[in-house]
CSV table of C-alpha atoms in Angstrom, one decimal:
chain,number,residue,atom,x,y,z
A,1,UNK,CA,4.3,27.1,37.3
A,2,UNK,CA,5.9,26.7,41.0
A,3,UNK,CA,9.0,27.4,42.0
A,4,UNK,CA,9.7,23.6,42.4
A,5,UNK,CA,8.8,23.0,38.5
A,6,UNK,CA,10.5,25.9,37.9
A,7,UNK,CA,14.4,24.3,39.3
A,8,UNK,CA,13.4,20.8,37.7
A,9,UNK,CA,13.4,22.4,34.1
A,10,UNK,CA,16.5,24.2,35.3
A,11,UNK,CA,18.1,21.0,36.0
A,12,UNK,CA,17.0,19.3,32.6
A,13,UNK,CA,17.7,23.0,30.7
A,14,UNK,CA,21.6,22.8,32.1
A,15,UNK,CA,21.8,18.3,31.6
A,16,UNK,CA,21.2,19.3,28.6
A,17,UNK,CA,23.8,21.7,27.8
A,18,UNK,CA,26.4,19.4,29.3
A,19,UNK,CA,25.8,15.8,28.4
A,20,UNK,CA,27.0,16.2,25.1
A,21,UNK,CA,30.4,17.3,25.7
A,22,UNK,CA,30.9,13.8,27.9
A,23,UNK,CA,33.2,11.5,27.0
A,24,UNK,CA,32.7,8.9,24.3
A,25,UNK,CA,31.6,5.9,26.9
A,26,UNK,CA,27.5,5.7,27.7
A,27,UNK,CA,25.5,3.6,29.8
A,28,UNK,CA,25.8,-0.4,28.2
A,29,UNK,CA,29.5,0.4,27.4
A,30,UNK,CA,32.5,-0.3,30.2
A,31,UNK,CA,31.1,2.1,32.4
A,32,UNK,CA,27.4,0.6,33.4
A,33,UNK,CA,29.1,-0.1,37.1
A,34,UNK,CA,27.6,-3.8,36.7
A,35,UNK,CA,24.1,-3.1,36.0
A,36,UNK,CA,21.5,-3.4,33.3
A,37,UNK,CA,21.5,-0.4,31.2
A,38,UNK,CA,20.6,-1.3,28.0
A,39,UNK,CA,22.3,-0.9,24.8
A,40,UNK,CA,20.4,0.7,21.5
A,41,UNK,CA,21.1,-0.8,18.3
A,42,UNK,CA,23.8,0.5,16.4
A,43,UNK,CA,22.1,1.7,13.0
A,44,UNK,CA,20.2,5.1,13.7
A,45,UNK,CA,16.5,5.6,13.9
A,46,UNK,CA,14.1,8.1,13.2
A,47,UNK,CA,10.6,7.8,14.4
A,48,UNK,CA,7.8,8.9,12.0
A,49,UNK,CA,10.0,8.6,8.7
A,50,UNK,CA,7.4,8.6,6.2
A,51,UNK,CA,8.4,6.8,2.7
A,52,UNK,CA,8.0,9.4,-0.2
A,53,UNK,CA,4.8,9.2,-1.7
A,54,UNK,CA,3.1,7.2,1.4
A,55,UNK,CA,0.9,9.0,3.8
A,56,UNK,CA,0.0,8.3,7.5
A,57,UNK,CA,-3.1,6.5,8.4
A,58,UNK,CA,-3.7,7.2,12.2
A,59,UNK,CA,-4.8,4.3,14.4
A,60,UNK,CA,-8.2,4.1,15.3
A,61,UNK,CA,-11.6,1.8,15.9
A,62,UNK,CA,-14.2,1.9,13.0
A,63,UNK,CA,-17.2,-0.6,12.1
A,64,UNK,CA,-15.9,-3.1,9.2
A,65,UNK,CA,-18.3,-3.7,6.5
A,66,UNK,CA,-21.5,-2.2,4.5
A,67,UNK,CA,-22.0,1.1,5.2
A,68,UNK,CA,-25.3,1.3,3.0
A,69,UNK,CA,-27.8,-1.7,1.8
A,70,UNK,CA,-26.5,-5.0,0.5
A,71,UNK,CA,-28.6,-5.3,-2.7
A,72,UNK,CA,-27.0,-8.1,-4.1
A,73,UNK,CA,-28.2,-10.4,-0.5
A,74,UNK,CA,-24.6,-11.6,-0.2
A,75,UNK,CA,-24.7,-11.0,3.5
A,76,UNK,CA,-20.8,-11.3,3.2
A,77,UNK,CA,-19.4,-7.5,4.7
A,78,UNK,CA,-21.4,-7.6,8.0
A,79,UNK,CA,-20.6,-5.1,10.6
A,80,UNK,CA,-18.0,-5.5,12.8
A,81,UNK,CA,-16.3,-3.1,15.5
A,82,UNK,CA,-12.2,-3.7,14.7
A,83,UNK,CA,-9.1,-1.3,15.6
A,84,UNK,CA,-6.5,-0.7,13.1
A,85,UNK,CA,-3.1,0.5,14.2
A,86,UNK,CA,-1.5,3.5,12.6
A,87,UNK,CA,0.5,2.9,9.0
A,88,UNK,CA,1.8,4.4,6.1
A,89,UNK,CA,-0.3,4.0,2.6
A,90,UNK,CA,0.7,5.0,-1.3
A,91,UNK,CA,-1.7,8.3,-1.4
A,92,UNK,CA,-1.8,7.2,-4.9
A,93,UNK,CA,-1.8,3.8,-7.3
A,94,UNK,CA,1.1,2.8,-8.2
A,95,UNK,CA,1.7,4.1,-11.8
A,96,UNK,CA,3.3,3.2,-14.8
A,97,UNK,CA,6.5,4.8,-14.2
A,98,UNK,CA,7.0,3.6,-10.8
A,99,UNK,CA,6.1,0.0,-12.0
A,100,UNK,CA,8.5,0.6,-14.8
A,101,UNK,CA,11.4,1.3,-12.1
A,102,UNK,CA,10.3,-1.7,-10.5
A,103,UNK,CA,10.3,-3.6,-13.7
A,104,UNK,CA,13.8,-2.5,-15.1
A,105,UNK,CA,15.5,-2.7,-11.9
A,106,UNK,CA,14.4,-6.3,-11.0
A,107,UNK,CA,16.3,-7.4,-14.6
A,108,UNK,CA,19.7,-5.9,-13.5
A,109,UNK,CA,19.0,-7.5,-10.0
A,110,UNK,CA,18.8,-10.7,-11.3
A,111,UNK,CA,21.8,-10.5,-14.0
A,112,UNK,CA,23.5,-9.4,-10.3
A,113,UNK,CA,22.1,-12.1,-8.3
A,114,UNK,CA,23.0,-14.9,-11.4
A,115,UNK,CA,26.4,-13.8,-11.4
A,116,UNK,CA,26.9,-13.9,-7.8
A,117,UNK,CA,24.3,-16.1,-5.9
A,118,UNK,CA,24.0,-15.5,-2.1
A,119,UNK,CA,25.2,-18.6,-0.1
A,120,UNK,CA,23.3,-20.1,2.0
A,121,UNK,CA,19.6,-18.7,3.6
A,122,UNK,CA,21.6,-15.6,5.0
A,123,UNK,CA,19.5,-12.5,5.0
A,124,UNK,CA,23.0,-10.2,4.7
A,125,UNK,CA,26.0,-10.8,2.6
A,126,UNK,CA,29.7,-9.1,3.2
A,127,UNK,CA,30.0,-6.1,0.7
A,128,UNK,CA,33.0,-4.0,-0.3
A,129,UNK,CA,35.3,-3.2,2.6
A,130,UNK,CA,33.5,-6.2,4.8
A,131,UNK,CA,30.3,-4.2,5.3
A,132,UNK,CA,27.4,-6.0,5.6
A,133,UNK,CA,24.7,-5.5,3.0
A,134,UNK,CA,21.2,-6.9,2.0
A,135,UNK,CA,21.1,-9.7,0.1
A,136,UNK,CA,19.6,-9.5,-3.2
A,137,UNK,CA,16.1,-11.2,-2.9
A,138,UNK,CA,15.0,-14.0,-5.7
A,139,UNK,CA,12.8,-12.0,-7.9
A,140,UNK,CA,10.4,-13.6,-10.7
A,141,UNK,CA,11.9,-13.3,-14.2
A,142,UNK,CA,11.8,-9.7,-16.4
A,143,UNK,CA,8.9,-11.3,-18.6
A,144,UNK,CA,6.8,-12.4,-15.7
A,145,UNK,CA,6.7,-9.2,-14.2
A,146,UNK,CA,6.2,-7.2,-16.8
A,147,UNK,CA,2.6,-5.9,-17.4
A,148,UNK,CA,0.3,-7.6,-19.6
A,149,UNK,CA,-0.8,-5.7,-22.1
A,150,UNK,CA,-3.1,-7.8,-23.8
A,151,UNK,CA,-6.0,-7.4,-20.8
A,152,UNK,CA,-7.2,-4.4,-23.5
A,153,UNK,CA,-8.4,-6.8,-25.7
A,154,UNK,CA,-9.2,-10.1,-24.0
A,155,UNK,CA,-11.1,-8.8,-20.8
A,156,UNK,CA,-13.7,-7.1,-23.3
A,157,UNK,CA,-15.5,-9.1,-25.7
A,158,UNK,CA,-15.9,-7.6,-29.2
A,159,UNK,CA,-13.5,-4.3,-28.3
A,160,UNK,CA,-11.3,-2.2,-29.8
A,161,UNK,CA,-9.0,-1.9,-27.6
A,162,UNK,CA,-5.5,-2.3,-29.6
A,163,UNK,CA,-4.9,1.7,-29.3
A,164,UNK,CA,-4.3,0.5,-25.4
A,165,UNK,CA,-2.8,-2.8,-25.9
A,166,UNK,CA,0.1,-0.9,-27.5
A,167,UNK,CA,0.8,2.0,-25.8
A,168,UNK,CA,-1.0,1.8,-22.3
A,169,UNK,CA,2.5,0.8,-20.7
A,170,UNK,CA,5.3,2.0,-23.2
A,171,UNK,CA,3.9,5.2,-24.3
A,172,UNK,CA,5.1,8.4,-22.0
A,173,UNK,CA,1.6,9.8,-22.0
A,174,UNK,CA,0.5,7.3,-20.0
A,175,UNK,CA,3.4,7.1,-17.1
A,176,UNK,CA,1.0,8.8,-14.5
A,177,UNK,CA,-2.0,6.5,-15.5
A,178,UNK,CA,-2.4,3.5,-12.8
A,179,UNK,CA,-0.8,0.2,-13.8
A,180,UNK,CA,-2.9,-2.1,-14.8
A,181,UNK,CA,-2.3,-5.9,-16.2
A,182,UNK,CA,-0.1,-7.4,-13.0
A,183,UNK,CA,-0.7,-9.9,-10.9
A,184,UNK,CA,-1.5,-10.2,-7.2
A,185,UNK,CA,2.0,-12.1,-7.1
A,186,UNK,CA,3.1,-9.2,-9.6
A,187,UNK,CA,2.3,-6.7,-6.8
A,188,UNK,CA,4.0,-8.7,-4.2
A,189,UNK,CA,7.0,-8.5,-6.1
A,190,UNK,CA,7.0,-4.9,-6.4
A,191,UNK,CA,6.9,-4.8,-2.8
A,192,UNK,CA,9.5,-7.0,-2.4
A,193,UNK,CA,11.6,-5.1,-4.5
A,194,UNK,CA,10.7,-2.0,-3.0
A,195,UNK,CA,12.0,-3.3,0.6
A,196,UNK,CA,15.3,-4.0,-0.4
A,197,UNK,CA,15.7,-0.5,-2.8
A,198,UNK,CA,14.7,1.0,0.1
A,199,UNK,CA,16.9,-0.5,3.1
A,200,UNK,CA,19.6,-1.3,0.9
A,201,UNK,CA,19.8,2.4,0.7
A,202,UNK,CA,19.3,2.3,4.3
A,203,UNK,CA,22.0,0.4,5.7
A,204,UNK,CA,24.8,2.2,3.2
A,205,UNK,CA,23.8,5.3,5.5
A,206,UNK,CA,24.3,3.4,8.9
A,207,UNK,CA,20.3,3.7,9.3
A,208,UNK,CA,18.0,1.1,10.6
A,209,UNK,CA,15.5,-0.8,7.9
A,210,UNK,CA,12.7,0.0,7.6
A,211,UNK,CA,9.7,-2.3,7.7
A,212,UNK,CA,8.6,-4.1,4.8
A,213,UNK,CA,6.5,-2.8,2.1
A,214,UNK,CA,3.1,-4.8,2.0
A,215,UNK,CA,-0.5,-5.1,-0.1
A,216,UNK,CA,-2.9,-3.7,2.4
A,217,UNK,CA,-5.1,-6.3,4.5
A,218,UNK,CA,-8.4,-5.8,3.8
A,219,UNK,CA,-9.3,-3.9,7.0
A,220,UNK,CA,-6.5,-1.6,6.5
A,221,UNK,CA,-8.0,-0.7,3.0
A,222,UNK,CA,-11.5,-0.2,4.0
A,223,UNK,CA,-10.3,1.7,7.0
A,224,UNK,CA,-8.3,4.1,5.0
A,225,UNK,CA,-10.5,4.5,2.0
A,226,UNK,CA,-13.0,6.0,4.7
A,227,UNK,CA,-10.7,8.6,5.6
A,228,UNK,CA,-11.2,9.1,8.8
A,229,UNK,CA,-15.4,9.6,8.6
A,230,UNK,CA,-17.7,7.3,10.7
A,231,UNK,CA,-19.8,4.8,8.0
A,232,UNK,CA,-19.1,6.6,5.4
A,233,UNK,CA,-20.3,5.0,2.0
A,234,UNK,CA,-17.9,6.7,-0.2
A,235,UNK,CA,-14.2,8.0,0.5
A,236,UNK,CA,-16.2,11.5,0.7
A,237,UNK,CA,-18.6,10.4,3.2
A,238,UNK,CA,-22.2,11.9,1.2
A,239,UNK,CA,-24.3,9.1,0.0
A,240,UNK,CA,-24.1,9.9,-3.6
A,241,UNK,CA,-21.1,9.7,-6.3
A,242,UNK,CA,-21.8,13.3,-7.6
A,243,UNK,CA,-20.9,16.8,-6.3
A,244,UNK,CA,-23.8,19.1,-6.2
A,245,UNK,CA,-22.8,20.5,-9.8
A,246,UNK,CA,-23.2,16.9,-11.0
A,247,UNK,CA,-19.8,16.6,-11.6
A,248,UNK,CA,-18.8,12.9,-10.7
A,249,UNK,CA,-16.5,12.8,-7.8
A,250,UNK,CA,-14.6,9.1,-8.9
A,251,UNK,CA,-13.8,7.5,-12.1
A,252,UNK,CA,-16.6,4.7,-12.8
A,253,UNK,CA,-19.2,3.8,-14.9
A,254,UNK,CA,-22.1,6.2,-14.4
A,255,UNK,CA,-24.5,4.2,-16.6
A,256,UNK,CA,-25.3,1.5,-18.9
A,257,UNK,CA,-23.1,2.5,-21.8
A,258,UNK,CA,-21.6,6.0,-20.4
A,259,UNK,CA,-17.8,5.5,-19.6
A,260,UNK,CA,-16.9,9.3,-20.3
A,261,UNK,CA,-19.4,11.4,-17.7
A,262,UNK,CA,-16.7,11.6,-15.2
A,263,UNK,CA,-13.8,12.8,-18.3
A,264,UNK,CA,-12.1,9.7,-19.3
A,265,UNK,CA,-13.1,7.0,-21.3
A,266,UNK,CA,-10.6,3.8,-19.4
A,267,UNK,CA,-8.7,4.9,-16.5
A,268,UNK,CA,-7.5,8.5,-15.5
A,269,UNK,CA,-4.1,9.9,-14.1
A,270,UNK,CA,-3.5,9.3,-10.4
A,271,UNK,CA,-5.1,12.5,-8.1
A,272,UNK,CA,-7.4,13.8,-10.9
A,273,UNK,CA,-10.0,13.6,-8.1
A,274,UNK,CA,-10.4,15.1,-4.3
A,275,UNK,CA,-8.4,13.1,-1.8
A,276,UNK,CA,-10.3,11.9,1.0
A,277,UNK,CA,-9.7,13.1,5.0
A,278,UNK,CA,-6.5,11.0,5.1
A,279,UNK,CA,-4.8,12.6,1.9
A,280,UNK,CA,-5.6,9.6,-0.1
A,281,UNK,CA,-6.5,9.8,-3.7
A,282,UNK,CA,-8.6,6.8,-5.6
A,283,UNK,CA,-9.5,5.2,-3.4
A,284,UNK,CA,-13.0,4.8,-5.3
A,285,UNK,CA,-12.7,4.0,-8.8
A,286,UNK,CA,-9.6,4.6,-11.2
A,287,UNK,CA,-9.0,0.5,-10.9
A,288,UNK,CA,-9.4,-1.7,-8.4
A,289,UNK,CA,-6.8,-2.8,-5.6
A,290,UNK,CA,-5.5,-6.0,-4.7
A,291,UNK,CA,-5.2,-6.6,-1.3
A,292,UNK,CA,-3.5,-8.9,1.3
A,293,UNK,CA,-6.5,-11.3,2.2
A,294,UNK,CA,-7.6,-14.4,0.9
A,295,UNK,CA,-11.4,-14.4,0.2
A,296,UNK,CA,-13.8,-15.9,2.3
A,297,UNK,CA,-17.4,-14.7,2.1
A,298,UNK,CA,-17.2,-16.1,6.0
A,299,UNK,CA,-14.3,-14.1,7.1
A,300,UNK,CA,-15.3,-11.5,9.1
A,301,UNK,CA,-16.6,-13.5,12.3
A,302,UNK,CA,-13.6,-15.4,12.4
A,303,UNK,CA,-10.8,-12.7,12.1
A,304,UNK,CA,-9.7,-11.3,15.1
A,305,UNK,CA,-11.3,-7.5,16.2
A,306,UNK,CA,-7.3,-6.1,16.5
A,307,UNK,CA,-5.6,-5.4,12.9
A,308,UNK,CA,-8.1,-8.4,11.9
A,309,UNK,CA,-6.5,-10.4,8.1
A,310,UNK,CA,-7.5,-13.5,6.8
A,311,UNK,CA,-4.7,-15.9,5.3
A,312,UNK,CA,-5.1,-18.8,3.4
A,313,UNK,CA,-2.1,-19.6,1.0
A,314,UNK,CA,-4.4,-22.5,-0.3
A,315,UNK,CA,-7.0,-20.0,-1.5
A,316,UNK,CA,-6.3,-18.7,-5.1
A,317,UNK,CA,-9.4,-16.4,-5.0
A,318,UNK,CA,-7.9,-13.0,-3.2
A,319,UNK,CA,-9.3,-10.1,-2.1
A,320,UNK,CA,-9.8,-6.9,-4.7
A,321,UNK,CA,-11.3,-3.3,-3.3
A,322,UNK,CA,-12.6,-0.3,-4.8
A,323,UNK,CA,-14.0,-0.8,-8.1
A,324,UNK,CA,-12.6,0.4,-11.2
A,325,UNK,CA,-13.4,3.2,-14.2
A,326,UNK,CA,-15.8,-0.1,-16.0
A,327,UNK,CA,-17.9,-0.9,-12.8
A,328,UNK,CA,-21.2,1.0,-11.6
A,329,UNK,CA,-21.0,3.0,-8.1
A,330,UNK,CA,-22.0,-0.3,-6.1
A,331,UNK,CA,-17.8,-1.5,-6.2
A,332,UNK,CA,-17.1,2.1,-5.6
A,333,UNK,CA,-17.9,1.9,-2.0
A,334,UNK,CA,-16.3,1.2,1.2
A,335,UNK,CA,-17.7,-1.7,1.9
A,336,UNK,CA,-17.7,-3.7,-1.0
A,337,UNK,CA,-15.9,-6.8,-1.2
A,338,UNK,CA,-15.2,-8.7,-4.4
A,339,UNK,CA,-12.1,-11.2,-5.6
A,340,UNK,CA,-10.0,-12.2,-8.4
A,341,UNK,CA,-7.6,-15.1,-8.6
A,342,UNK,CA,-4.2,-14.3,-7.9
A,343,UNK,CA,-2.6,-14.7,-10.7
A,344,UNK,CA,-4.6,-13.2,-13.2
A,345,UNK,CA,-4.3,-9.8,-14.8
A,346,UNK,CA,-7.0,-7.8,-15.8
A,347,UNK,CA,-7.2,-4.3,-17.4
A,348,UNK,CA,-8.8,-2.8,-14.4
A,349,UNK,CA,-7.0,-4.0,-11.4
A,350,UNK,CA,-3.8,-2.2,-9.6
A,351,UNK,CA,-2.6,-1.8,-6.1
A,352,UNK,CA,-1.0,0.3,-3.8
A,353,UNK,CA,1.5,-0.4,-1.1
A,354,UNK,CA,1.1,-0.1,2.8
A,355,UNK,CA,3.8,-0.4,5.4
A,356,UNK,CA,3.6,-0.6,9.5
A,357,UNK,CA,4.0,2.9,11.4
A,358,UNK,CA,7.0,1.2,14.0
A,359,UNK,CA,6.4,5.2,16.1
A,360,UNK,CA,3.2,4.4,16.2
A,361,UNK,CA,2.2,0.5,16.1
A,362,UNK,CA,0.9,0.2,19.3
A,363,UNK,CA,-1.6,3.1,18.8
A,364,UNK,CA,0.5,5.6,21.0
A,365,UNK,CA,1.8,8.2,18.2
């Protein structure tokens, strides 16, 4: 280092030292001389504050679509050569619990909201002491939203599945067990929820909101179940669904008839199994994961190559990922695409929530 670098750091080192015992005036206030200085918002920010129980999924360029044969000819996940700015992901499902804190808290929101309805379209309304606070969103009713547990025994024909029917949900033996038996508009409540639990919080601190919780878009999914490995097949990477023990590495169906080689008969408790190069965990198997995307077997030549999503509001058919504990290995991979209609509920179908990185959006972390 020179002597020159040397004095600058100096300079900085002792700016430093001073600045904060300046006045209570800055630059944007009465004392900008006339010019343009700017003036920062006045809730505080953090950059890189990570929601408990997300992780972060870098940015990054990666080819979109089958990373292995397409046996069924579908010819519907061609490759493609997309970039994905940096978010935040749920490492895990979303489980019963956290659903049921969803679930309760959405009936007292709504007694609140029927009591005292927000006036007009207003995004804020004045709290105690005239401070500003989040409007309490319309949510669906209690009923709608909760989980429905009769998927045991209608998605199965000639199956006993009452034992789950009546306690997948209710029993405490099962609160770190995926939910299962919502809706894609289900899930979009949650995260609707979850947005205003979180900021509310948020602006009773004086901090700036956060973004909004979100189902992944399907490129964000497939780009973060790969975990940071170049066409991989699985969230692992190798090219088969067992370790070299023959232990299975994801809950599925090994084989016709053979729902317990991988240790549980229906679904398993969230992080039983590795987590892939992104800290991830199921994203292969366990259930399957509604996503943002409408379906269109055309979609991928048509969506942009930047943070590409396909929306169609008229579509009902939406987009599910990562196969579940009943399907074979096939809808275990990356690069899989199947559907559901939105607002169906099946015993095999959960989701996760993603949310933008702000810090990191435009790739520069």
């Amino acid at each position: 280092m020179n002597n020159s670098s040397l004095l600058r750091n100096l300079v900085w080192s002792m700016l430093a030292l001073y600045l904060p015992f300046q006045g209570c005036k800055s630059y944007g206030g009465n004392d900008d001389k006339g010019e343009l200085t700017g003036r920062a918002p006045e809730a505080s920010w953090e950059t890189n504050v990570i929601p408990y129980g997300m992780v972060e999924v870098p940015s990054g360029t990666f080819h979109l679509g089958q990373a292995d044969e397409d046996p069924t000819y579908s010819k519907i996940n061609m490759n493609r050569q997309v970039t994905i700015s940096s978010f935040y992901m749920d490492d895990t499902e979303i489980t019963n619990n956290e659903y049921r804190q969803f679930w309760l808290a959405v009936g007292e929101l709504n007694q609140q909201r029927g009591a005292n309805p927000p006036t007009g379209d207003d995004k804020y309304v004045i709290g105690v002491d005239g401070n500003k606070e989040l409007a309490i969103p319309d949510f669906m009713s209690q009923e709608e939203l909760r989980p429905d547990s009769t998927v045991w025994t209608k998605d199965f024909a000639n199956h006993m599945g009452d034992p789950m029917q009546e306690h997948y949900f209710s029993h405490p033996s099962f609160g770190s067990y995926p939910v299962v038996g919502v809706s894609r508009n289900a899930a979009l409540e949650f995260c609707k929820w979850r947005t205003y639990h979180m900021n509310s919080y948020r602006m009773q601190n004086g901090d700036a909101e956060m973004p909004k919780f979100a189902l992944p878009s399907e490129a964000q999914w497939e780009y973060a179940a790969r975990g940071g490995l170049r066409g991989a097949k699985y969230p692992w990477g190798m090219p088969y669904i067992r370790n070299g023990k023959g232990c299975a590495l994801a809950n599925f169906k090994p084989g016709r008839g053979n729902y317990y080689d991988d240790g549980y008969s229906y679904t398993s408790p969230v992080g039983e199994f590795y987590p892939n190069g992104y800290g991830l965990y199921d994203m292969a198997g366990n259930v399957s994961e509604w996503c943002l995307d409408a379906f269109n077997p055309a979609a991928y030549p048509i969506v942009w190559d930047l943070n590409p999503i396909f929306l169609n509001p008229s579509e009902r058919k939406k987009v599910v990922r990562g196969g579940s504990w009943k399907d074979i290995s096939f809808y275990t991979e990356t690069g899989t695409r199947t559907y559901e209609f939105e607002d169906r509920a099946r015993a095999y179908i959960g989701f996760r929530c993603v949310m933008v990185s702000l810090g990191g959006y435009s790739g520069l972390n």
